[in-house]
Amino acid sequence: EYETNTLIIVNKFFMEYIEQKMNTSSFHYPDWLNVFLQKINNPSCFNKSIDVLAADTPYSYSRLSVLFKEYTNTPLSQYITEIKMKYATKLLKRTNMNILHISTYLGYDSIASFNRNFKKYFNTTPSDYRKENQIINSKNEPPSPIETL
């Protein structure tokens, strides 16, 4: 009985130790990647090219793309497009900004390109999305950068 109780106690401590290690040893990105992620998640940078954003890292665009995918398991261009599309839904819901202005604000060269990407992600056009989901805030301002994260 003593050996059984001791084994139970040792197993319990071991399991608690493993759980604690799993909770405290979560994966952390390198500092340069954390800074880069903050930048590309900020709407004020949405209309900047990836080359311009990459210039703030210690890597070339091609190397940055490789490292970004290694760390996040998502291609950089896909990640940026997804952020823009999610923010576009917020703009469509909460503002009266016209779709051309939204597409320009998000860095698209043409409204056709924006519409094509939006439809690809949400299976609807931006104007139809707005009709079904619009909730304009009283100030008619774009959502804050914090809301995009």
Short mmCIF file of N, CA, C and O in Angstrom, two decimals:
data_model
loop_
_atom_site.label_atom_id
_atom_site.label_comp_id
_atom_site.label_asym_id
_atom_site.label_seq_id
_atom_site.Cartn_x
_atom_site.Cartn_y
_atom_site.Cartn_z
N GLU A 1 0.83 -1.18 0.00
CA GLU A 1 0.00 0.00 0.00
C GLU A 1 0.88 1.25 0.00
O GLU A 1 0.57 2.24 -0.67
N TYR A 2 1.99 1.22 0.72
CA TYR A 2 2.89 2.36 0.77
C TYR A 2 3.45 2.65 -0.62
O TYR A 2 3.51 3.79 -1.06
N GLU A 3 3.86 1.59 -1.33
CA GLU A 3 4.42 1.76 -2.67
C GLU A 3 3.37 2.30 -3.64
O GLU A 3 3.68 3.17 -4.47
N THR A 4 2.17 1.84 -3.52
CA THR A 4 1.08 2.32 -4.39
C THR A 4 0.82 3.79 -4.15
O THR A 4 0.71 4.58 -5.10
N ASN A 5 0.73 4.19 -2.88
CA ASN A 5 0.50 5.60 -2.55
C ASN A 5 1.66 6.48 -3.02
O ASN A 5 1.44 7.58 -3.54
N THR A 6 2.86 5.99 -2.83
CA THR A 6 4.03 6.75 -3.27
C THR A 6 4.01 6.91 -4.79
O THR A 6 4.29 8.00 -5.30
N LEU A 7 3.69 5.86 -5.50
CA LEU A 7 3.62 5.91 -6.95
C LEU A 7 2.54 6.89 -7.41
O LEU A 7 2.77 7.67 -8.33
N ILE A 8 1.41 6.90 -6.75
CA ILE A 8 0.32 7.83 -7.08
C ILE A 8 0.79 9.28 -6.86
O ILE A 8 0.57 10.14 -7.70
N ILE A 9 1.45 9.52 -5.76
CA ILE A 9 1.93 10.87 -5.45
C ILE A 9 2.99 11.31 -6.46
O ILE A 9 2.94 12.43 -6.98
N VAL A 10 3.91 10.44 -6.75
CA VAL A 10 4.96 10.76 -7.73
C VAL A 10 4.33 11.03 -9.10
O VAL A 10 4.70 12.01 -9.78
N ASN A 11 3.39 10.22 -9.51
CA ASN A 11 2.70 10.43 -10.79
C ASN A 11 1.96 11.76 -10.81
O ASN A 11 1.97 12.48 -11.81
N LYS A 12 1.32 12.08 -9.69
CA LYS A 12 0.59 13.34 -9.61
C LYS A 12 1.53 14.52 -9.75
O LYS A 12 1.27 15.46 -10.51
N PHE A 13 2.66 14.51 -9.04
CA PHE A 13 3.65 15.58 -9.15
C PHE A 13 4.23 15.66 -10.57
O PHE A 13 4.43 16.75 -11.11
N PHE A 14 4.48 14.52 -11.15
CA PHE A 14 5.02 14.49 -12.49
C PHE A 14 4.04 15.10 -13.48
O PHE A 14 4.41 15.92 -14.33
N MET A 15 2.76 14.75 -13.39
CA MET A 15 1.74 15.30 -14.28
C MET A 15 1.60 16.80 -14.08
O MET A 15 1.47 17.56 -15.04
N GLU A 16 1.63 17.28 -12.84
CA GLU A 16 1.56 18.71 -12.58
C GLU A 16 2.77 19.43 -13.15
O GLU A 16 2.66 20.52 -13.71
N TYR A 17 3.93 18.81 -13.03
CA TYR A 17 5.15 19.39 -13.57
C TYR A 17 5.05 19.51 -15.10
O TYR A 17 5.38 20.55 -15.68
N ILE A 18 4.59 18.47 -15.75
CA ILE A 18 4.45 18.48 -17.21
C ILE A 18 3.44 19.55 -17.63
O ILE A 18 3.69 20.31 -18.57
N GLU A 19 2.31 19.64 -16.96
CA GLU A 19 1.30 20.65 -17.29
C GLU A 19 1.87 22.06 -17.11
O GLU A 19 1.65 22.93 -17.94
N GLN A 20 2.60 22.26 -16.04
CA GLN A 20 3.20 23.57 -15.79
C GLN A 20 4.20 23.91 -16.88
O GLN A 20 4.23 25.03 -17.39
N LYS A 21 5.04 22.97 -17.28
CA LYS A 21 6.02 23.21 -18.33
C LYS A 21 5.32 23.53 -19.65
O LYS A 21 5.76 24.40 -20.39
N MET A 22 4.26 22.83 -19.94
CA MET A 22 3.53 23.07 -21.18
C MET A 22 2.92 24.47 -21.18
O MET A 22 2.91 25.15 -22.21
N ASN A 23 2.44 24.92 -20.05
CA ASN A 23 1.81 26.24 -19.97
C ASN A 23 2.83 27.37 -19.98
O ASN A 23 2.55 28.45 -20.49
N THR A 24 4.01 27.15 -19.41
CA THR A 24 4.98 28.24 -19.31
C THR A 24 5.99 28.24 -20.44
O THR A 24 6.66 29.24 -20.66
N SER A 25 6.10 27.19 -21.17
CA SER A 25 7.09 27.15 -22.24
C SER A 25 6.43 27.32 -23.59
O SER A 25 6.82 26.67 -24.55
N SER A 26 5.42 28.18 -23.66
CA SER A 26 4.77 28.40 -24.93
C SER A 26 5.76 29.03 -25.91
O SER A 26 6.67 29.74 -25.53
N PHE A 27 5.53 28.76 -27.15
CA PHE A 27 6.43 29.22 -28.20
C PHE A 27 6.37 30.73 -28.33
O PHE A 27 5.31 31.33 -28.32
N HIS A 28 7.52 31.36 -28.47
CA HIS A 28 7.61 32.80 -28.65
C HIS A 28 8.31 33.10 -29.96
O HIS A 28 9.30 32.46 -30.29
N TYR A 29 7.77 34.08 -30.69
CA TYR A 29 8.42 34.51 -31.92
C TYR A 29 9.64 35.36 -31.57
O TYR A 29 9.68 36.00 -30.53
N PRO A 30 10.59 35.44 -32.49
CA PRO A 30 11.71 36.35 -32.27
C PRO A 30 11.20 37.80 -32.24
O PRO A 30 10.15 38.11 -32.82
N ASP A 31 11.96 38.67 -31.63
CA ASP A 31 11.54 40.07 -31.49
C ASP A 31 11.23 40.71 -32.83
O ASP A 31 10.25 41.43 -32.98
N TRP A 32 12.09 40.48 -33.83
CA TRP A 32 11.87 41.11 -35.14
C TRP A 32 10.53 40.69 -35.73
O TRP A 32 9.85 41.48 -36.37
N LEU A 33 10.13 39.42 -35.49
CA LEU A 33 8.87 38.95 -36.04
C LEU A 33 7.68 39.53 -35.27
O LEU A 33 6.66 39.88 -35.87
N ASN A 34 7.82 39.67 -33.97
CA ASN A 34 6.75 40.32 -33.19
C ASN A 34 6.52 41.75 -33.66
O ASN A 34 5.38 42.18 -33.82
N VAL A 35 7.60 42.48 -33.90
CA VAL A 35 7.48 43.86 -34.39
C VAL A 35 6.84 43.86 -35.77
O VAL A 35 5.94 44.66 -36.06
N PHE A 36 7.27 42.96 -36.63
CA PHE A 36 6.72 42.88 -37.98
C PHE A 36 5.23 42.53 -37.94
O PHE A 36 4.43 43.12 -38.67
N LEU A 37 4.84 41.59 -37.09
CA LEU A 37 3.43 41.22 -36.97
C LEU A 37 2.58 42.39 -36.49
O LEU A 37 1.47 42.61 -36.98
N GLN A 38 3.09 43.15 -35.53
CA GLN A 38 2.36 44.32 -35.06
C GLN A 38 2.17 45.31 -36.21
O GLN A 38 1.09 45.88 -36.37
N LYS A 39 3.20 45.48 -36.99
CA LYS A 39 3.13 46.43 -38.10
C LYS A 39 2.11 45.98 -39.15
O LYS A 39 1.26 46.76 -39.58
N ILE A 40 2.17 44.73 -39.58
CA ILE A 40 1.27 44.30 -40.65
C ILE A 40 -0.17 44.13 -40.17
O ILE A 40 -1.07 44.07 -40.98
N ASN A 41 -0.37 44.09 -38.87
CA ASN A 41 -1.73 44.05 -38.32
C ASN A 41 -2.31 45.43 -38.09
O ASN A 41 -3.46 45.56 -37.70
N ASN A 42 -1.52 46.47 -38.31
CA ASN A 42 -1.97 47.84 -38.10
C ASN A 42 -2.57 48.39 -39.39
O ASN A 42 -1.90 48.44 -40.42
N PRO A 43 -3.84 48.81 -39.37
CA PRO A 43 -4.47 49.31 -40.59
C PRO A 43 -3.74 50.45 -41.27
O PRO A 43 -3.83 50.60 -42.49
N SER A 44 -2.96 51.23 -40.53
CA SER A 44 -2.24 52.33 -41.17
C SER A 44 -1.15 51.80 -42.11
O SER A 44 -0.62 52.56 -42.93
N CYS A 45 -0.80 50.53 -42.02
CA CYS A 45 0.21 49.94 -42.89
C CYS A 45 -0.40 49.10 -44.01
O CYS A 45 0.33 48.55 -44.84
N PHE A 46 -1.71 49.00 -44.07
CA PHE A 46 -2.35 48.14 -45.06
C PHE A 46 -2.07 48.56 -46.49
O PHE A 46 -2.07 47.75 -47.39
N ASN A 47 -1.85 49.84 -46.72
CA ASN A 47 -1.64 50.28 -48.09
C ASN A 47 -0.15 50.33 -48.46
O ASN A 47 0.20 50.78 -49.53
N LYS A 48 0.71 49.84 -47.58
CA LYS A 48 2.14 49.78 -47.88
C LYS A 48 2.45 48.43 -48.55
O LYS A 48 1.85 47.41 -48.22
N SER A 49 3.40 48.45 -49.45
CA SER A 49 3.77 47.20 -50.13
C SER A 49 4.53 46.30 -49.15
O SER A 49 5.13 46.76 -48.17
N ILE A 50 4.54 45.04 -49.46
CA ILE A 50 5.26 44.07 -48.62
C ILE A 50 6.76 44.38 -48.63
O ILE A 50 7.44 44.23 -47.63
N ASP A 51 7.27 44.85 -49.78
CA ASP A 51 8.68 45.22 -49.85
C ASP A 51 9.03 46.32 -48.86
O ASP A 51 10.07 46.29 -48.21
N VAL A 52 8.16 47.32 -48.74
CA VAL A 52 8.38 48.42 -47.80
C VAL A 52 8.34 47.90 -46.37
O VAL A 52 9.18 48.25 -45.54
N LEU A 53 7.37 47.04 -46.07
CA LEU A 53 7.25 46.48 -44.73
C LEU A 53 8.45 45.58 -44.41
O LEU A 53 8.96 45.58 -43.29
N ALA A 54 8.90 44.83 -45.39
CA ALA A 54 10.04 43.92 -45.18
C ALA A 54 11.32 44.69 -44.92
O ALA A 54 12.23 44.17 -44.26
N ALA A 55 11.41 45.91 -45.42
CA ALA A 55 12.63 46.71 -45.24
C ALA A 55 12.90 47.00 -43.76
O ALA A 55 14.05 47.28 -43.39
N ASP A 56 11.88 46.91 -42.92
CA ASP A 56 12.06 47.14 -41.49
C ASP A 56 12.52 45.90 -40.74
O ASP A 56 12.64 45.92 -39.52
N THR A 57 12.74 44.82 -41.45
CA THR A 57 13.24 43.59 -40.83
C THR A 57 14.69 43.39 -41.27
O THR A 57 15.14 44.02 -42.22
N PRO A 58 15.41 42.50 -40.62
CA PRO A 58 16.80 42.26 -41.03
C PRO A 58 16.92 41.35 -42.26
O PRO A 58 18.01 40.89 -42.58
N TYR A 59 15.80 41.09 -42.96
CA TYR A 59 15.81 40.12 -44.05
C TYR A 59 15.29 40.71 -45.35
O TYR A 59 14.51 41.65 -45.35
N SER A 60 15.69 40.09 -46.44
CA SER A 60 15.12 40.44 -47.74
C SER A 60 13.69 39.92 -47.78
O SER A 60 13.29 39.07 -46.96
N TYR A 61 12.92 40.39 -48.74
CA TYR A 61 11.53 39.95 -48.84
C TYR A 61 11.45 38.44 -49.01
O TYR A 61 10.65 37.77 -48.35
N SER A 62 12.30 37.87 -49.87
CA SER A 62 12.21 36.43 -50.12
C SER A 62 12.57 35.63 -48.86
O SER A 62 11.90 34.65 -48.53
N ARG A 63 13.61 36.05 -48.15
CA ARG A 63 13.99 35.35 -46.91
C ARG A 63 12.92 35.54 -45.84
O ARG A 63 12.59 34.61 -45.11
N LEU A 64 12.37 36.75 -45.75
CA LEU A 64 11.30 37.02 -44.80
C LEU A 64 10.10 36.12 -45.06
O LEU A 64 9.52 35.56 -44.13
N SER A 65 9.76 35.94 -46.31
CA SER A 65 8.62 35.08 -46.66
C SER A 65 8.84 33.65 -46.20
O SER A 65 7.94 33.01 -45.67
N VAL A 66 10.06 33.16 -46.41
CA VAL A 66 10.39 31.79 -45.99
C VAL A 66 10.31 31.67 -44.47
O VAL A 66 9.69 30.74 -43.93
N LEU A 67 10.94 32.62 -43.76
CA LEU A 67 10.93 32.57 -42.29
C LEU A 67 9.52 32.76 -41.73
O LEU A 67 9.13 32.08 -40.77
N PHE A 68 8.75 33.64 -42.33
CA PHE A 68 7.38 33.89 -41.87
C PHE A 68 6.57 32.60 -41.95
O PHE A 68 5.87 32.25 -41.00
N LYS A 69 6.68 31.90 -43.05
CA LYS A 69 5.94 30.64 -43.20
C LYS A 69 6.43 29.59 -42.21
O LYS A 69 5.64 28.83 -41.65
N GLU A 70 7.74 29.55 -41.96
CA GLU A 70 8.28 28.59 -40.99
C GLU A 70 7.71 28.84 -39.60
O GLU A 70 7.37 27.90 -38.88
N TYR A 71 7.62 30.10 -39.20
CA TYR A 71 7.15 30.43 -37.85
C TYR A 71 5.62 30.36 -37.72
O TYR A 71 5.13 29.97 -36.67
N THR A 72 4.89 30.76 -38.75
CA THR A 72 3.43 30.88 -38.61
C THR A 72 2.65 29.80 -39.34
O THR A 72 1.45 29.69 -39.16
N ASN A 73 3.33 29.03 -40.17
CA ASN A 73 2.67 28.02 -41.01
C ASN A 73 1.69 28.63 -42.01
O ASN A 73 0.77 27.95 -42.46
N THR A 74 1.86 29.90 -42.31
CA THR A 74 1.01 30.60 -43.26
C THR A 74 1.89 31.43 -44.18
O THR A 74 2.77 32.14 -43.70
N PRO A 75 1.65 31.36 -45.49
CA PRO A 75 2.42 32.23 -46.39
C PRO A 75 2.16 33.70 -46.06
O PRO A 75 1.02 34.08 -45.73
N LEU A 76 3.18 34.52 -46.17
CA LEU A 76 3.08 35.94 -45.81
C LEU A 76 1.99 36.65 -46.60
O LEU A 76 1.17 37.37 -46.02
N SER A 77 1.94 36.45 -47.89
CA SER A 77 0.93 37.15 -48.70
C SER A 77 -0.48 36.73 -48.31
O SER A 77 -1.39 37.56 -48.26
N GLN A 78 -0.67 35.46 -47.99
CA GLN A 78 -1.98 34.98 -47.55
C GLN A 78 -2.36 35.60 -46.21
O GLN A 78 -3.50 36.02 -46.01
N TYR A 79 -1.41 35.68 -45.31
CA TYR A 79 -1.66 36.26 -43.99
C TYR A 79 -2.11 37.72 -44.14
O TYR A 79 -3.09 38.14 -43.53
N ILE A 80 -1.39 38.48 -44.95
CA ILE A 80 -1.72 39.89 -45.14
C ILE A 80 -3.09 40.04 -45.80
O ILE A 80 -3.89 40.88 -45.39
N THR A 81 -3.37 39.23 -46.80
CA THR A 81 -4.69 39.30 -47.45
C THR A 81 -5.80 38.98 -46.46
O THR A 81 -6.83 39.66 -46.45
N GLU A 82 -5.60 37.98 -45.62
CA GLU A 82 -6.63 37.63 -44.63
C GLU A 82 -6.87 38.77 -43.64
O GLU A 82 -8.01 39.05 -43.29
N ILE A 83 -5.81 39.43 -43.21
CA ILE A 83 -5.96 40.57 -42.30
C ILE A 83 -6.77 41.67 -42.96
O ILE A 83 -7.69 42.23 -42.38
N LYS A 84 -6.41 41.97 -44.20
CA LYS A 84 -7.13 43.02 -44.94
C LYS A 84 -8.60 42.65 -45.13
O LYS A 84 -9.48 43.51 -44.99
N MET A 85 -8.87 41.42 -45.45
CA MET A 85 -10.26 41.01 -45.67
C MET A 85 -11.07 41.09 -44.38
O MET A 85 -12.21 41.54 -44.38
N LYS A 86 -10.48 40.68 -43.28
CA LYS A 86 -11.19 40.78 -41.99
C LYS A 86 -11.47 42.23 -41.64
O LYS A 86 -12.54 42.57 -41.14
N TYR A 87 -10.49 43.10 -41.91
CA TYR A 87 -10.69 44.51 -41.61
C TYR A 87 -11.73 45.11 -42.56
O TYR A 87 -12.52 45.96 -42.16
N ALA A 88 -11.73 44.66 -43.79
CA ALA A 88 -12.73 45.13 -44.76
C ALA A 88 -14.14 44.84 -44.25
O ALA A 88 -15.04 45.69 -44.39
N THR A 89 -14.34 43.68 -43.64
CA THR A 89 -15.67 43.37 -43.12
C THR A 89 -16.06 44.35 -42.02
O THR A 89 -17.21 44.77 -41.94
N LYS A 90 -15.10 44.74 -41.19
CA LYS A 90 -15.39 45.72 -40.14
C LYS A 90 -15.76 47.07 -40.75
O LYS A 90 -16.68 47.74 -40.29
N LEU A 91 -15.01 47.49 -41.77
CA LEU A 91 -15.31 48.76 -42.44
C LEU A 91 -16.68 48.72 -43.11
O LEU A 91 -17.44 49.70 -43.06
N LEU A 92 -17.00 47.62 -43.73
CA LEU A 92 -18.29 47.50 -44.41
C LEU A 92 -19.45 47.50 -43.41
O LEU A 92 -20.50 48.06 -43.69
N LYS A 93 -19.23 46.88 -42.27
CA LYS A 93 -20.27 46.83 -41.24
C LYS A 93 -20.45 48.16 -40.53
O LYS A 93 -21.56 48.57 -40.24
N ARG A 94 -19.34 48.82 -40.22
CA ARG A 94 -19.39 49.92 -39.25
C ARG A 94 -19.20 51.33 -39.82
O ARG A 94 -19.17 52.28 -39.07
N THR A 95 -19.02 51.44 -41.14
CA THR A 95 -18.85 52.77 -41.72
C THR A 95 -19.70 52.90 -42.99
O THR A 95 -20.23 51.91 -43.50
N ASN A 96 -19.78 54.13 -43.47
CA ASN A 96 -20.41 54.39 -44.76
C ASN A 96 -19.37 54.61 -45.86
O ASN A 96 -19.71 55.09 -46.93
N MET A 97 -18.10 54.27 -45.58
CA MET A 97 -17.06 54.44 -46.60
C MET A 97 -17.48 53.68 -47.85
O MET A 97 -17.93 52.53 -47.76
N ASN A 98 -17.33 54.33 -49.01
CA ASN A 98 -17.69 53.59 -50.22
C ASN A 98 -16.65 52.51 -50.50
O ASN A 98 -15.52 52.57 -49.99
N ILE A 99 -17.03 51.55 -51.30
CA ILE A 99 -16.19 50.37 -51.50
C ILE A 99 -14.89 50.73 -52.20
O ILE A 99 -13.83 50.16 -51.90
N LEU A 100 -14.92 51.69 -53.11
CA LEU A 100 -13.68 52.14 -53.76
C LEU A 100 -12.71 52.71 -52.72
O LEU A 100 -11.52 52.40 -52.73
N HIS A 101 -13.22 53.52 -51.80
CA HIS A 101 -12.38 54.10 -50.75
C HIS A 101 -11.81 52.99 -49.86
O HIS A 101 -10.64 53.02 -49.48
N ILE A 102 -12.63 52.00 -49.51
CA ILE A 102 -12.16 50.88 -48.69
C ILE A 102 -11.04 50.13 -49.42
O ILE A 102 -10.00 49.83 -48.83
N SER A 103 -11.25 49.84 -50.70
CA SER A 103 -10.23 49.09 -51.44
C SER A 103 -8.92 49.87 -51.51
O SER A 103 -7.84 49.30 -51.37
N THR A 104 -9.00 51.19 -51.70
CA THR A 104 -7.80 52.03 -51.73
C THR A 104 -7.14 52.07 -50.35
O THR A 104 -5.92 51.95 -50.23
N TYR A 105 -7.95 52.22 -49.32
CA TYR A 105 -7.45 52.27 -47.94
C TYR A 105 -6.69 50.99 -47.59
O TYR A 105 -5.70 51.01 -46.86
N LEU A 106 -7.14 49.87 -48.15
CA LEU A 106 -6.52 48.58 -47.87
C LEU A 106 -5.34 48.28 -48.79
O LEU A 106 -4.72 47.22 -48.69
N GLY A 107 -5.03 49.20 -49.70
CA GLY A 107 -3.86 49.04 -50.55
C GLY A 107 -4.09 48.33 -51.86
O GLY A 107 -3.14 47.90 -52.52
N TYR A 108 -5.33 48.18 -52.28
CA TYR A 108 -5.61 47.54 -53.57
C TYR A 108 -5.49 48.56 -54.69
O TYR A 108 -5.91 49.71 -54.55
N ASP A 109 -4.92 48.13 -55.81
CA ASP A 109 -4.75 49.01 -56.96
C ASP A 109 -6.06 49.23 -57.72
O ASP A 109 -6.21 50.22 -58.41
N SER A 110 -6.97 48.27 -57.58
CA SER A 110 -8.24 48.41 -58.29
C SER A 110 -9.36 47.82 -57.44
O SER A 110 -9.15 46.91 -56.64
N ILE A 111 -10.54 48.34 -57.67
CA ILE A 111 -11.70 47.82 -56.95
C ILE A 111 -12.01 46.40 -57.40
O ILE A 111 -12.49 45.59 -56.63
N ALA A 112 -11.70 46.08 -58.67
CA ALA A 112 -11.94 44.73 -59.18
C ALA A 112 -11.10 43.71 -58.43
O ALA A 112 -11.60 42.63 -58.06
N SER A 113 -9.85 44.05 -58.15
CA SER A 113 -8.98 43.15 -57.40
C SER A 113 -9.51 42.95 -55.97
O SER A 113 -9.53 41.83 -55.45
N PHE A 114 -9.92 44.05 -55.36
CA PHE A 114 -10.49 43.96 -54.01
C PHE A 114 -11.75 43.09 -54.02
O PHE A 114 -11.90 42.19 -53.18
N ASN A 115 -12.66 43.36 -54.97
CA ASN A 115 -13.90 42.58 -55.04
C ASN A 115 -13.62 41.09 -55.25
O ASN A 115 -14.27 40.24 -54.63
N ARG A 116 -12.66 40.79 -56.12
CA ARG A 116 -12.31 39.39 -56.40
C ARG A 116 -11.80 38.70 -55.13
O ARG A 116 -12.22 37.59 -54.79
N ASN A 117 -10.88 39.35 -54.41
CA ASN A 117 -10.35 38.77 -53.16
C ASN A 117 -11.45 38.63 -52.11
O ASN A 117 -11.53 37.62 -51.41
N PHE A 118 -12.28 39.65 -51.99
CA PHE A 118 -13.36 39.59 -50.99
C PHE A 118 -14.30 38.43 -51.29
O PHE A 118 -14.65 37.66 -50.38
N LYS A 119 -14.67 38.29 -52.53
CA LYS A 119 -15.58 37.20 -52.90
C LYS A 119 -14.93 35.84 -52.68
O LYS A 119 -15.58 34.89 -52.25
N LYS A 120 -13.64 35.76 -52.94
CA LYS A 120 -12.90 34.51 -52.71
C LYS A 120 -12.95 34.11 -51.23
O LYS A 120 -13.15 32.94 -50.90
N TYR A 121 -12.79 35.07 -50.34
CA TYR A 121 -12.76 34.79 -48.90
C TYR A 121 -14.14 34.61 -48.29
O TYR A 121 -14.31 33.81 -47.37
N PHE A 122 -15.11 35.37 -48.75
CA PHE A 122 -16.41 35.37 -48.07
C PHE A 122 -17.57 34.89 -48.94
O PHE A 122 -18.70 34.88 -48.49
N ASN A 123 -17.28 34.53 -50.18
CA ASN A 123 -18.29 33.99 -51.08
C ASN A 123 -19.46 34.95 -51.31
O ASN A 123 -20.59 34.53 -51.49
N THR A 124 -19.15 36.23 -51.23
CA THR A 124 -20.14 37.27 -51.50
C THR A 124 -19.40 38.54 -51.89
O THR A 124 -18.21 38.66 -51.62
N THR A 125 -20.08 39.45 -52.52
CA THR A 125 -19.44 40.71 -52.88
C THR A 125 -19.42 41.65 -51.67
O THR A 125 -20.24 41.50 -50.76
N PRO A 126 -18.54 42.64 -51.68
CA PRO A 126 -18.53 43.60 -50.57
C PRO A 126 -19.86 44.33 -50.41
O PRO A 126 -20.32 44.52 -49.28
N SER A 127 -20.50 44.70 -51.51
CA SER A 127 -21.78 45.42 -51.39
C SER A 127 -22.87 44.52 -50.82
O SER A 127 -23.67 44.97 -49.98
N ASP A 128 -22.92 43.27 -51.23
CA ASP A 128 -23.91 42.35 -50.65
C ASP A 128 -23.61 42.08 -49.17
O ASP A 128 -24.53 41.99 -48.35
N TYR A 129 -22.33 41.96 -48.84
CA TYR A 129 -21.95 41.77 -47.44
C TYR A 129 -22.43 42.95 -46.61
O TYR A 129 -22.99 42.76 -45.53
N ARG A 130 -22.22 44.15 -47.11
CA ARG A 130 -22.64 45.35 -46.38
C ARG A 130 -24.16 45.35 -46.18
O ARG A 130 -24.64 45.64 -45.09
N LYS A 131 -24.89 45.03 -47.21
CA LYS A 131 -26.36 45.04 -47.12
C LYS A 131 -26.85 44.09 -46.01
O LYS A 131 -27.81 44.39 -45.31
N GLU A 132 -26.17 42.97 -45.86
CA GLU A 132 -26.61 41.96 -44.89
C GLU A 132 -26.07 42.18 -43.48
O GLU A 132 -26.62 41.64 -42.53
N ASN A 133 -25.00 42.97 -43.33
CA ASN A 133 -24.31 43.04 -42.04
C ASN A 133 -24.08 44.43 -41.48
O ASN A 133 -23.46 44.56 -40.43
N GLN A 134 -24.53 45.47 -42.13
CA GLN A 134 -24.14 46.81 -41.71
C GLN A 134 -24.70 47.21 -40.35
O GLN A 134 -25.88 47.09 -40.08
N ILE A 135 -23.78 47.67 -39.50
CA ILE A 135 -24.08 48.22 -38.18
C ILE A 135 -23.20 49.46 -38.05
O ILE A 135 -22.07 49.37 -37.60
N ILE A 136 -23.69 50.58 -38.46
CA ILE A 136 -22.86 51.79 -38.46
C ILE A 136 -22.75 52.33 -37.05
O ILE A 136 -23.75 52.48 -36.35
N ASN A 137 -21.51 52.66 -36.66
CA ASN A 137 -21.34 53.29 -35.35
C ASN A 137 -21.72 54.76 -35.45
O ASN A 137 -21.77 55.34 -36.52
N SER A 138 -21.98 55.37 -34.33
CA SER A 138 -22.49 56.75 -34.32
C SER A 138 -21.50 57.75 -34.88
O SER A 138 -21.89 58.78 -35.39
N LYS A 139 -20.21 57.48 -34.80
CA LYS A 139 -19.20 58.42 -35.28
C LYS A 139 -18.80 58.16 -36.73
O LYS A 139 -18.09 58.93 -37.33
N ASN A 140 -19.24 57.02 -37.29
CA ASN A 140 -18.90 56.63 -38.65
C ASN A 140 -17.38 56.62 -38.87
O ASN A 140 -16.87 57.08 -39.88
N GLU A 141 -16.64 56.09 -37.89
CA GLU A 141 -15.19 56.02 -37.97
C GLU A 141 -14.76 54.57 -38.19
O GLU A 141 -15.43 53.65 -37.74
N PRO A 142 -13.62 54.37 -38.86
CA PRO A 142 -13.12 53.01 -39.00
C PRO A 142 -12.82 52.39 -37.64
O PRO A 142 -12.52 53.11 -36.69
N PRO A 143 -12.93 51.07 -37.53
CA PRO A 143 -12.57 50.41 -36.27
C PRO A 143 -11.13 50.70 -35.90
O PRO A 143 -10.29 50.92 -36.76
N SER A 144 -10.86 50.71 -34.62
CA SER A 144 -9.50 51.00 -34.17
C SER A 144 -8.56 49.85 -34.54
O SER A 144 -9.01 48.73 -34.75
N PRO A 145 -7.25 50.13 -34.62
CA PRO A 145 -6.29 49.06 -34.93
C PRO A 145 -6.38 47.90 -33.97
O PRO A 145 -6.19 46.77 -34.37
N ILE A 146 -6.68 48.13 -32.72
CA ILE A 146 -6.76 47.06 -31.72
C ILE A 146 -7.84 46.07 -32.10
O ILE A 146 -7.70 44.88 -31.92
N GLU A 147 -8.93 46.56 -32.69
CA GLU A 147 -10.03 45.68 -33.07
C GLU A 147 -9.66 44.75 -34.22
O GLU A 147 -10.35 43.78 -34.46
N THR A 148 -8.60 45.03 -34.95
CA THR A 148 -8.23 44.19 -36.07
C THR A 148 -7.40 42.99 -35.65
O THR A 148 -7.25 42.06 -36.40
N LEU A 149 -6.82 43.02 -34.48
CA LEU A 149 -5.93 41.95 -34.06
C LEU A 149 -6.68 40.71 -33.65
O LEU A 149 -7.77 40.69 -33.30
#
